[in-house]
CSV table of C-alpha atoms in Angstrom, one decimal:
chain,number,residue,atom,x,y,z
A,1,MET,CA,0.0,0.0,0.0
A,2,LYS,CA,1.3,3.4,-1.0
A,3,TRP,CA,2.3,6.1,1.6
A,4,SER,CA,-0.4,8.4,0.3
A,5,GLN,CA,-3.1,5.8,0.9
A,6,ILE,CA,-1.8,5.2,4.4
A,7,ARG,CA,-1.8,8.9,5.1
A,8,ARG,CA,-5.4,9.3,3.9
A,9,MET,CA,-6.4,6.4,6.1
A,10,ALA,CA,-4.6,8.0,9.0
A,11,ILE,CA,-6.6,11.2,8.4
A,12,SER,CA,-10.0,9.8,7.7
A,13,LEU,CA,-10.1,7.6,10.7
A,14,PRO,CA,-9.5,10.4,13.3
A,15,LEU,CA,-12.1,12.5,11.3
A,16,ALA,CA,-14.7,9.8,11.6
A,17,MET,CA,-13.9,9.3,15.3
A,18,LEU,CA,-14.2,13.1,15.9
A,19,ALA,CA,-17.5,13.2,14.1
A,20,ALA,CA,-18.8,10.2,16.2
A,21,ILE,CA,-17.6,11.9,19.5
A,22,ALA,CA,-19.2,15.2,18.5
A,23,MET,CA,-22.5,13.5,17.6
A,24,VAL,CA,-22.5,11.7,20.9
A,25,ALA,CA,-21.8,14.9,22.9
A,26,ILE,CA,-24.5,16.9,21.1
A,27,ASN,CA,-27.0,14.2,21.6
A,28,GLU,CA,-26.1,13.9,25.3
A,29,VAL,CA,-26.4,17.7,25.8
A,30,GLY,CA,-29.8,17.7,24.0
A,31,TYR,CA,-31.0,14.7,26.0
A,32,GLN,CA,-30.0,16.3,29.4
A,33,ARG,CA,-31.7,19.6,28.6
A,34,SER,CA,-34.8,17.9,27.2
A,35,ASN,CA,-35.0,15.7,30.2
A,36,GLN,CA,-34.7,18.7,32.5
A,37,ALA,CA,-37.4,20.5,30.5
A,38,LEU,CA,-39.7,17.5,30.8
A,39,GLU,CA,-39.1,17.3,34.5
A,40,ALA,CA,-39.9,21.0,34.8
A,41,MET,CA,-43.1,20.6,32.8
A,42,ALA,CA,-44.1,17.6,34.9
A,43,HIS,CA,-43.4,19.6,38.0
A,44,THR,CA,-45.5,22.5,36.7
A,45,GLN,CA,-48.4,20.1,35.9
A,46,SER,CA,-48.2,18.5,39.3
A,47,THR,CA,-48.2,22.0,40.9
A,48,ARG,CA,-51.2,23.0,38.9
A,49,ASN,CA,-53.0,19.8,39.8
A,50,ALA,CA,-52.2,20.1,43.5
A,51,ILE,CA,-53.3,23.8,43.6
A,52,ASN,CA,-56.5,23.1,41.7
A,53,GLN,CA,-57.2,20.2,44.0
A,54,LEU,CA,-56.6,22.5,47.0
A,55,MET,CA,-58.9,25.2,45.7
A,56,GLN,CA,-61.5,22.7,44.9
A,57,ASN,CA,-61.4,21.2,48.3
A,58,MET,CA,-61.6,24.6,49.9
A,59,LEU,CA,-64.6,25.5,47.8
A,60,ASP,CA,-66.2,22.1,48.6
A,61,ALA,CA,-65.6,22.6,52.3
A,62,GLU,CA,-67.0,26.1,52.3
A,63,THR,CA,-70.1,25.2,50.2
A,64,GLY,CA,-70.8,22.1,52.3
A,65,LEU,CA,-70.5,24.1,55.5
A,66,ARG,CA,-72.8,26.8,54.3
A,67,GLY,CA,-75.4,24.3,53.1
A,68,TYR,CA,-75.4,22.6,56.5
A,69,LEU,CA,-75.6,25.9,58.4
A,70,LEU,CA,-78.5,27.1,56.3
A,71,THR,CA,-80.5,23.9,56.1
A,72,SER,CA,-79.2,21.9,59.2
A,73,ASP,CA,-79.1,18.9,56.7
A,74,GLU,CA,-76.4,16.4,57.8
A,75,ARG,CA,-75.8,15.4,54.2
A,76,TYR,CA,-74.0,18.7,53.6
A,77,LEU,CA,-71.4,17.7,56.2
A,78,GLU,CA,-70.2,14.8,54.1
A,79,PRO,CA,-68.5,16.9,51.4
A,80,TYR,CA,-67.3,19.3,54.1
A,81,ASN,CA,-65.6,16.5,56.1
A,82,LYS,CA,-64.2,14.9,53.1
A,83,ALA,CA,-62.8,18.2,51.8
A,84,VAL,CA,-61.3,19.2,55.2
A,85,THR,CA,-59.6,15.8,55.4
A,86,SER,CA,-58.1,16.2,51.9
A,87,ILE,CA,-56.8,19.8,52.5
A,88,ASN,CA,-54.0,18.6,54.8
A,89,GLY,CA,-52.9,16.1,52.2
A,90,ASP,CA,-53.0,18.8,49.5
A,91,MET,CA,-50.8,21.0,51.6
A,92,ASP,CA,-48.3,18.2,52.2
A,93,GLN,CA,-48.1,17.5,48.5
A,94,LEU,CA,-47.5,21.2,47.7
A,95,ARG,CA,-44.8,21.4,50.4
A,96,GLU,CA,-43.0,18.4,48.8
A,97,LEU,CA,-43.2,20.1,45.4
A,98,PHE,CA,-41.7,23.3,46.7
A,99,ILE,CA,-39.1,21.8,49.1
A,100,ASP,CA,-36.3,22.5,46.6
A,101,GLU,CA,-37.5,25.9,45.5
A,102,PRO,CA,-36.7,28.6,48.2
A,103,ASP,CA,-38.6,31.3,46.3
A,104,ASP,CA,-41.8,29.2,46.2
A,105,LEU,CA,-41.5,28.3,49.8
A,106,THR,CA,-41.6,32.1,50.7
A,107,ILE,CA,-45.0,32.2,49.0
A,108,PHE,CA,-46.2,28.8,50.3
A,109,SER,CA,-45.7,29.8,54.0
A,110,PRO,CA,-48.3,32.6,54.0
A,111,LEU,CA,-50.6,30.4,51.8
A,112,SER,CA,-50.3,27.7,54.5
A,113,ARG,CA,-51.3,30.3,57.2
A,114,GLN,CA,-54.3,31.5,55.2
A,115,VAL,CA,-55.5,28.0,54.6
A,116,SER,CA,-55.2,27.2,58.3
A,117,ARG,CA,-57.1,30.4,59.2
A,118,LYS,CA,-59.9,29.5,56.7
A,119,THR,CA,-60.2,26.0,58.0
A,120,ALA,CA,-60.1,27.3,61.6
A,121,GLU,CA,-62.9,29.8,60.7
A,122,MET,CA,-65.1,27.0,59.2
A,123,GLU,CA,-64.5,24.8,62.3
A,124,LEU,CA,-65.4,27.7,64.6
A,125,SER,CA,-68.6,28.3,62.6
A,126,LEU,CA,-69.6,24.6,62.8
A,127,ARG,CA,-68.8,24.5,66.5
A,128,LEU,CA,-70.9,27.6,67.3
A,129,PHE,CA,-73.8,26.3,65.2
A,130,ARG,CA,-73.8,23.0,67.1
A,131,GLU,CA,-73.6,24.9,70.4
A,132,GLY,CA,-76.8,26.9,69.4
A,133,ASN,CA,-75.0,30.2,69.3
A,134,GLU,CA,-76.8,31.5,66.2
A,135,GLU,CA,-75.8,35.1,66.5
A,136,ALA,CA,-72.1,34.2,66.8
A,137,TRP,CA,-71.9,31.7,63.9
A,138,ARG,CA,-73.9,34.1,61.7
A,139,PHE,CA,-71.4,36.8,62.5
A,140,VAL,CA,-68.5,34.6,61.6
A,141,MET,CA,-70.3,33.3,58.5
A,142,PHE,CA,-71.3,36.6,57.0
A,143,THR,CA,-68.3,38.6,57.9
A,144,ASP,CA,-65.8,39.6,55.2
A,145,MET,CA,-63.0,37.6,57.0
A,146,GLY,CA,-63.7,34.4,55.0
A,147,LYS,CA,-63.7,36.3,51.7
A,148,GLN,CA,-60.4,38.0,52.6
A,149,ASN,CA,-58.9,34.6,53.4
A,150,MET,CA,-60.1,33.1,50.1
A,151,ASP,CA,-58.9,36.1,48.1
A,152,ALA,CA,-55.5,35.7,49.8
A,153,ILE,CA,-55.4,32.0,49.1
A,154,ARG,CA,-56.2,32.6,45.4
A,155,SER,CA,-53.5,35.3,45.2
A,156,TYR,CA,-50.9,33.0,46.7
A,157,THR,CA,-51.8,30.1,44.6
A,158,ARG,CA,-51.8,32.3,41.5
A,159,GLN,CA,-48.2,33.4,42.4
A,160,LEU,CA,-47.1,29.8,42.8
A,161,THR,CA,-48.6,28.9,39.5
A,162,GLU,CA,-46.9,31.8,37.7
A,163,SER,CA,-43.6,30.9,39.3
A,164,SER,CA,-43.8,27.3,38.2
A,165,ASP,CA,-44.9,28.4,34.7
A,166,ALA,CA,-41.8,30.7,34.6
A,167,ARG,CA,-39.5,27.9,35.4
A,168,ALA,CA,-41.1,25.7,32.7
A,169,GLU,CA,-40.8,28.5,30.2
A,170,ALA,CA,-37.1,28.9,31.0
A,171,LYS,CA,-36.6,25.1,30.5
A,172,ARG,CA,-38.5,25.3,27.2
A,173,SER,CA,-36.1,28.1,26.2
A,174,ASP,CA,-33.2,25.8,27.1
A,175,VAL,CA,-34.6,23.1,24.9
A,176,GLU,CA,-34.9,25.5,22.0
A,177,ASN,CA,-31.3,26.5,22.5
A,178,ALA,CA,-30.3,22.8,22.7
A,179,LEU,CA,-32.2,22.1,19.5
A,180,TRP,CA,-30.4,25.0,17.8
A,181,LEU,CA,-27.1,23.7,19.0
A,182,SER,CA,-28.0,20.2,17.8
A,183,ARG,CA,-28.8,21.6,14.3
A,184,LEU,CA,-25.5,23.4,14.2
A,185,GLY,CA,-23.6,20.3,15.5
A,186,ILE,CA,-25.3,17.9,13.1
A,187,ALA,CA,-24.5,20.2,10.2
A,188,THR,CA,-20.8,20.3,11.4
A,189,VAL,CA,-20.7,16.5,11.9
A,190,THR,CA,-22.3,16.0,8.5
A,191,VAL,CA,-19.6,18.1,6.8
A,192,ILE,CA,-16.9,16.2,8.7
A,193,GLY,CA,-18.5,12.8,7.9
A,194,LEU,CA,-18.8,13.7,4.2
A,195,LEU,CA,-15.1,14.7,4.1
A,196,ALA,CA,-14.2,11.4,5.8
A,197,PHE,CA,-16.4,9.5,3.4
A,198,TYR,CA,-14.8,11.2,0.4
A,199,MET,CA,-11.4,10.2,1.6
A,200,TYR,CA,-12.6,6.7,2.2
A,201,LEU,CA,-14.0,6.4,-1.3
A,202,ARG,CA,-10.6,7.4,-2.7
A,203,GLN,CA,-9.0,4.4,-1.1
A,204,THR,CA,-11.9,1.9,-1.5
A,205,HIS,CA,-11.0,1.0,-5.1
A,206,THR,CA,-7.4,0.1,-4.1
A,207,LEU,CA,-8.5,-1.8,-1.1
A,208,GLU,CA,-11.1,-3.7,-3.1
A,209,ASP,CA,-8.5,-4.8,-5.6
A,210,VAL,CA,-6.3,-6.0,-2.8
A,211,TYR,CA,-9.2,-7.8,-1.3
A,212,LYS,CA,-10.1,-9.5,-4.6
A,213,ARG,CA,-6.5,-10.6,-5.0
A,214,GLU,CA,-6.4,-12.0,-1.5
A,215,GLN,CA,-9.7,-13.8,-2.0
A,216,LYS,CA,-8.5,-15.3,-5.2
A,217,ILE,CA,-5.3,-16.6,-3.5
A,218,GLN,CA,-7.4,-17.9,-0.6
A,219,SER,CA,-9.8,-19.6,-3.0
A,220,GLU,CA,-7.1,-21.3,-4.9
A,221,GLU,CA,-5.4,-22.4,-1.7
A,222,ARG,CA,-8.8,-23.6,-0.3
A,223,SER,CA,-9.5,-25.6,-3.5
A,224,ARG,CA,-6.0,-27.1,-3.3
A,225,LEU,CA,-6.5,-28.1,0.3
A,226,GLU,CA,-10.0,-29.5,-0.4
A,227,ASP,CA,-8.6,-31.6,-3.2
A,228,LEU,CA,-5.9,-32.8,-1.0
A,229,VAL,CA,-8.4,-33.6,1.8
A,230,ARG,CA,-10.6,-35.5,-0.6
A,231,GLU,CA,-7.6,-37.4,-1.9
A,232,ARG,CA,-6.4,-38.3,1.6
A,233,THR,CA,-9.9,-39.2,2.7
A,234,ALA,CA,-10.4,-41.5,-0.2
A,235,THR,CA,-7.1,-43.1,0.4
A,236,LEU,CA,-7.8,-43.6,4.1
A,237,THR,CA,-11.3,-44.9,3.4
A,238,GLU,CA,-9.9,-47.4,0.9
A,239,LEU,CA,-7.2,-48.4,3.4
A,240,ALA,CA,-9.8,-48.8,6.1
A,241,ASN,CA,-12.0,-50.9,3.9
A,242,HIS,CA,-9.0,-53.0,2.9
A,243,LEU,CA,-8.0,-53.5,6.6
A,244,GLN,CA,-11.6,-54.4,7.4
A,245,GLN,CA,-11.6,-57.0,4.6
A,246,VAL,CA,-8.2,-58.3,5.7
A,247,ARG,CA,-9.5,-58.6,9.2
A,248,GLU,CA,-12.5,-60.6,8.0
A,249,ASP,CA,-10.3,-62.7,5.9
A,250,GLU,CA,-7.9,-63.4,8.8
A,251,ARG,CA,-10.9,-64.2,11.0
A,252,GLY,CA,-12.2,-66.6,8.4
A,253,HIS,CA,-8.7,-68.2,8.0
A,254,LEU,CA,-8.4,-68.5,11.8
A,255,ALA,CA,-11.9,-70.0,12.0
A,256,ARG,CA,-11.0,-72.6,9.3
A,257,GLU,CA,-7.7,-73.4,11.1
A,258,LEU,CA,-9.5,-73.9,14.4
A,259,HIS,CA,-12.1,-76.0,12.7
A,260,ASP,CA,-9.7,-78.1,10.8
A,261,GLU,CA,-6.7,-78.4,13.2
A,262,LEU,CA,-8.1,-77.9,16.7
A,263,GLY,CA,-11.3,-79.6,15.7
A,264,SER,CA,-9.5,-82.7,14.5
A,265,LEU,CA,-7.3,-82.8,17.6
A,266,LEU,CA,-10.3,-82.6,20.0
A,267,THR,CA,-12.2,-85.2,18.0
A,268,ALA,CA,-9.3,-87.6,18.0
A,269,ALA,CA,-8.9,-87.1,21.8
A,270,LYS,CA,-12.6,-87.8,22.3
A,271,LEU,CA,-12.3,-91.0,20.2
A,272,ASP,CA,-9.2,-92.0,22.2
A,273,VAL,CA,-11.2,-91.6,25.4
A,274,ALA,CA,-14.0,-93.7,23.9
A,275,ARG,CA,-11.5,-96.5,23.2
A,276,LEU,CA,-10.0,-96.3,26.7
A,277,LYS,CA,-13.5,-96.7,28.2
A,278,SER,CA,-13.8,-100.0,26.4
A,279,ARG,CA,-10.5,-101.3,27.7
A,280,ILE,CA,-10.4,-100.2,31.3
A,281,ASP,CA,-12.4,-101.2,34.2
A,282,MET,CA,-15.2,-98.6,34.6
A,283,THR,CA,-16.4,-100.1,37.7
A,284,VAL,CA,-13.6,-98.4,39.7
A,285,PRO,CA,-15.3,-95.2,40.9
A,286,GLU,CA,-12.1,-93.1,40.7
A,287,VAL,CA,-11.4,-94.2,37.1
A,288,ALA,CA,-15.0,-93.7,36.1
A,289,ASP,CA,-15.0,-90.1,37.5
A,290,ARG,CA,-11.7,-89.3,35.8
A,291,ILE,CA,-13.0,-90.6,32.4
A,292,MET,CA,-16.3,-88.7,32.9
A,293,HIS,CA,-14.4,-85.5,33.8
A,294,LEU,CA,-12.1,-85.9,30.8
A,295,THR,CA,-15.1,-86.4,28.5
A,296,GLU,CA,-16.9,-83.3,29.8
A,297,THR,CA,-13.7,-81.3,29.5
A,298,LEU,CA,-13.4,-82.4,25.8
A,299,ASN,CA,-17.1,-81.6,25.2
A,300,SER,CA,-16.6,-78.1,26.7
A,301,GLY,CA,-13.5,-77.6,24.6
A,302,ILE,CA,-15.4,-78.6,21.5
A,303,ALA,CA,-18.3,-76.3,22.4
A,304,LEU,CA,-15.8,-73.4,23.1
A,305,LYS,CA,-14.1,-74.1,19.8
A,306,ARG,CA,-17.5,-74.0,18.0
A,307,ARG,CA,-18.5,-70.7,19.7
A,308,ILE,CA,-15.1,-69.1,18.9
A,309,ILE,CA,-15.4,-70.2,15.3
A,310,GLU,CA,-19.0,-68.8,15.1
A,311,ASP,CA,-17.8,-65.5,16.6
A,312,LEU,CA,-14.9,-65.3,14.1
A,313,ARG,CA,-16.9,-66.3,11.0
A,314,PRO,CA,-20.5,-67.5,11.6
A,315,SER,CA,-21.0,-70.5,9.4
A,316,SER,CA,-24.8,-70.1,9.9
A,317,LEU,CA,-24.6,-66.9,7.9
A,318,SER,CA,-23.6,-68.7,4.7
A,319,ASN,CA,-25.5,-71.9,5.4
A,320,LEU,CA,-28.8,-70.6,7.0
A,321,GLY,CA,-29.1,-66.9,6.0
A,322,LEU,CA,-29.0,-63.7,7.9
A,323,THR,CA,-32.4,-64.0,9.7
A,324,THR,CA,-31.7,-67.4,11.1
A,325,SER,CA,-28.1,-66.4,12.1
A,326,LEU,CA,-29.5,-63.4,14.0
A,327,GLU,CA,-32.1,-65.6,15.7
A,328,ILE,CA,-29.3,-68.0,16.9
A,329,LEU,CA,-27.1,-65.0,17.9
A,330,THR,CA,-29.8,-63.4,20.0
A,331,ARG,CA,-31.0,-66.7,21.6
A,332,GLU,CA,-27.4,-67.6,22.6
A,333,PHE,CA,-26.8,-64.1,24.0
A,334,ALA,CA,-30.0,-64.3,26.0
A,335,GLN,CA,-28.9,-67.7,27.4
A,336,ARG,CA,-25.4,-66.5,28.3
A,337,SER,CA,-26.4,-63.1,29.8
A,338,ASN,CA,-29.8,-63.9,31.3
A,339,ILE,CA,-31.2,-60.8,29.6
A,340,GLU,CA,-34.6,-60.9,27.9
A,341,VAL,CA,-34.1,-60.4,24.1
A,342,GLU,CA,-37.1,-59.6,21.9
A,343,SER,CA,-36.5,-60.1,18.1
A,344,SER,CA,-38.4,-58.6,15.2
A,345,LEU,CA,-36.5,-59.9,12.1
A,346,GLU,CA,-37.8,-59.7,8.6
A,347,GLN,CA,-36.4,-61.7,5.7
A,348,VAL,CA,-34.0,-59.5,3.6
A,349,GLU,CA,-32.1,-60.1,0.4
A,350,LEU,CA,-28.6,-58.6,0.8
A,351,PRO,CA,-25.2,-59.3,-0.7
A,352,ASP,CA,-22.9,-61.4,1.5
A,353,ALA,CA,-20.8,-58.5,2.5
A,354,THR,CA,-23.8,-56.5,3.6
A,355,GLN,CA,-25.2,-59.5,5.5
A,356,LEU,CA,-21.9,-59.7,7.4
A,357,THR,CA,-22.1,-56.0,8.1
A,358,VAL,CA,-25.6,-56.3,9.7
A,359,TYR,CA,-24.5,-59.4,11.6
A,360,ARG,CA,-21.4,-57.7,13.0
A,361,ILE,CA,-23.5,-54.6,14.1
A,362,VAL,CA,-25.9,-56.7,16.1
A,363,GLN,CA,-23.0,-58.9,17.5
A,364,GLU,CA,-21.0,-55.8,18.6
A,365,SER,CA,-24.0,-54.1,20.1
A,366,LEU,CA,-25.0,-57.2,22.1
A,367,THR,CA,-21.4,-57.6,23.3
A,368,ASN,CA,-21.4,-54.0,24.5
A,369,ILE,CA,-24.8,-54.4,26.2
A,370,GLY,CA,-23.5,-57.5,28.0
A,371,LYS,CA,-20.4,-55.7,29.2
A,372,TYR,CA,-21.5,-52.2,30.1
A,373,ALA,CA,-25.3,-51.6,29.9
A,374,SER,CA,-26.6,-53.5,33.0
A,375,ALA,CA,-29.8,-54.0,31.0
A,376,SER,CA,-32.7,-56.3,31.6
A,377,ARG,CA,-34.3,-56.2,28.2
A,378,VAL,CA,-33.1,-55.8,24.6
A,379,VAL,CA,-35.1,-55.4,21.4
A,380,VAL,CA,-33.4,-56.3,18.1
A,381,SER,CA,-35.2,-55.5,14.9
A,382,VAL,CA,-34.4,-55.8,11.2
A,383,HIS,CA,-37.0,-54.3,8.8
A,384,ASN,CA,-36.9,-54.6,5.0
A,385,TYR,CA,-37.9,-51.5,2.9
A,386,PRO,CA,-37.9,-51.1,-0.9
A,387,THR,CA,-34.6,-49.3,-1.0
A,388,TYR,CA,-32.9,-49.9,2.3
A,389,VAL,CA,-32.7,-52.1,5.4
A,390,ALA,CA,-33.2,-50.7,8.9
A,391,VAL,CA,-31.4,-52.3,11.8
A,392,GLN,CA,-32.1,-51.2,15.4
A,393,ILE,CA,-30.7,-52.5,18.7
A,394,GLN,CA,-32.4,-50.9,21.8
A,395,ASP,CA,-31.7,-51.6,25.5
A,396,ASN,CA,-33.1,-50.3,28.8
A,397,GLY,CA,-29.7,-50.1,30.5
A,398,ASN,CA,-27.7,-47.4,32.1
A,399,GLY,CA,-27.1,-45.4,29.0
A,400,PHE,CA,-24.3,-42.9,28.7
A,401,ASP,CA,-23.6,-39.2,28.1
A,402,MET,CA,-23.1,-38.7,24.3
A,403,HIS,CA,-20.8,-35.7,25.0
A,404,SER,CA,-18.4,-37.9,27.1
A,405,VAL,CA,-17.8,-40.5,24.4
A,406,ARG,CA,-14.1,-40.5,23.6
A,407,PRO,CA,-13.0,-40.1,19.9
A,408,ASN,CA,-11.0,-43.3,20.2
A,409,SER,CA,-14.1,-45.4,21.1
A,410,HIS,CA,-13.2,-48.2,18.7
A,411,GLY,CA,-16.5,-50.2,19.1
A,412,LEU,CA,-18.8,-47.4,17.9
A,413,ALA,CA,-16.2,-46.2,15.4
A,414,GLY,CA,-15.8,-49.6,13.9
A,415,MET,CA,-19.6,-50.1,13.6
A,416,ARG,CA,-19.9,-46.6,12.0
A,417,HIS,CA,-17.2,-47.4,9.5
A,418,ARG,CA,-18.8,-50.7,8.6
A,419,VAL,CA,-22.1,-49.1,7.9
A,420,GLU,CA,-20.6,-46.1,6.0
A,421,ALA,CA,-18.5,-48.5,3.9
A,422,ALA,CA,-21.8,-50.2,2.9
A,423,GLY,CA,-23.2,-46.8,1.9
A,424,GLY,CA,-25.4,-46.5,5.0
A,425,ARG,CA,-25.7,-44.3,8.1
A,426,LEU,CA,-25.3,-45.2,11.8
A,427,THR,CA,-27.1,-43.3,14.5
A,428,VAL,CA,-26.4,-43.7,18.3
A,429,THR,CA,-28.9,-42.2,20.8
A,430,SER,CA,-28.3,-42.5,24.5
A,431,ALA,CA,-28.8,-40.7,27.8
A,432,LEU,CA,-27.9,-41.5,31.4
A,433,GLY,CA,-30.5,-43.8,32.9
A,434,ASP,CA,-32.6,-44.0,29.6
A,435,GLY,CA,-30.8,-46.8,27.8
A,436,THR,CA,-29.2,-46.8,24.4
A,437,THR,CA,-30.5,-47.1,20.8
A,438,ILE,CA,-28.3,-48.0,17.9
A,439,SER,CA,-29.9,-47.5,14.5
A,440,ALA,CA,-28.4,-48.3,11.1
A,441,VAL,CA,-29.9,-47.6,7.7
A,442,ILE,CA,-28.1,-49.6,4.9
A,443,PRO,CA,-29.2,-49.4,1.2
A,444,THR,CA,-30.0,-52.6,-0.7
A,445,ALA,CA,-28.0,-53.7,-3.7
A,446,GLN,CA,-30.4,-52.2,-6.1
A,447,SER,CA,-30.5,-48.7,-4.4
A,448,SER,CA,-26.7,-48.8,-4.1
A,449,ILE,CA,-26.2,-49.5,-7.8
A,450,ALA,CA,-28.8,-46.8,-8.7
A,451,ALA,CA,-27.0,-44.3,-6.5
């Protein structure tokens, strides 16, 4: 980047910051003054309301008292008593409104005295009336003292209202000044902003070219890395599939070796024991027990050999089919683990490799359940759909936290790889205390070819 571009950037940035700071300062000043004006207006309105309420209560009290004195009707005392009760509250409210205004307090003090005199006059008239002193209460009632008090009260309230209005007018003038200052400030900020924007536009074209070049370089590098990742992923997938196939081939070879070599040895040993039984005296208890124990041991060895061979390479899968093999697998698992296993297995037509994948998923899942789940019931289901096969193994065991599964959990990783190698998808759902569900969706041969 050229030195002139750097210099323009160094100038435009402070200008933009200056414009932003000036705008914030102008707005803050306008806000403060407007807020003060609103408070003054609210104070003025509260003052007017309180003064009007006071005058209304004074008139209600005077009217109610006069009606009672002239008619002796107790109903007129109700507005009088209510108004007299409210007058004290009105005076307290006014005192709170003027507590921070010394000038208004100098007017409020004589107002308070006049209100007290007026209320005292009305109380005196009422007391004299109730005592039967008609001449006295008529004198108090019809004298000019009450009118003078009310005139004084009106005068003082008018002065308080005018004082509050003057303060509100002064605040309104402050708002006008603030608005004028805001207009001037906004105009100044606009000029500064336009200048900064002009300087920014001059450097935008160059920055855009630099950005496009960088984006092109990044895009080319990203494409190269993506191609490399795809190539490595394909290589690793091919290697993993090859290793998986090698593993199955080794297991098949080992199963054949065990069947041919170990099987023949155990069978020969069992035949030798049968020959010995015909040549020795079986009536001797110790000899009979030894021969029986040896026979049982050979039978157990043969059964173990058969179970190991079936685990390595299930012969039932090629001889009896997937459904029968899974029935045998689940039944033997239930017998060994004392766990109730419910099977829902539909007949499916799958290639040999896919059948082995389904078998291994169920086998690995049952092995994990027997080791870790502490389950009492397992449901194994295989359902055939037009384009895919759905396999599900569900238990009611302890479950586990999905977030705590280690990346090197080879059991789940192996099952997922088997399913993905067959073009399917494996899903594991589990929660602590809610059991575990392993679901696999594997396409059939037709859908795989179509895809």
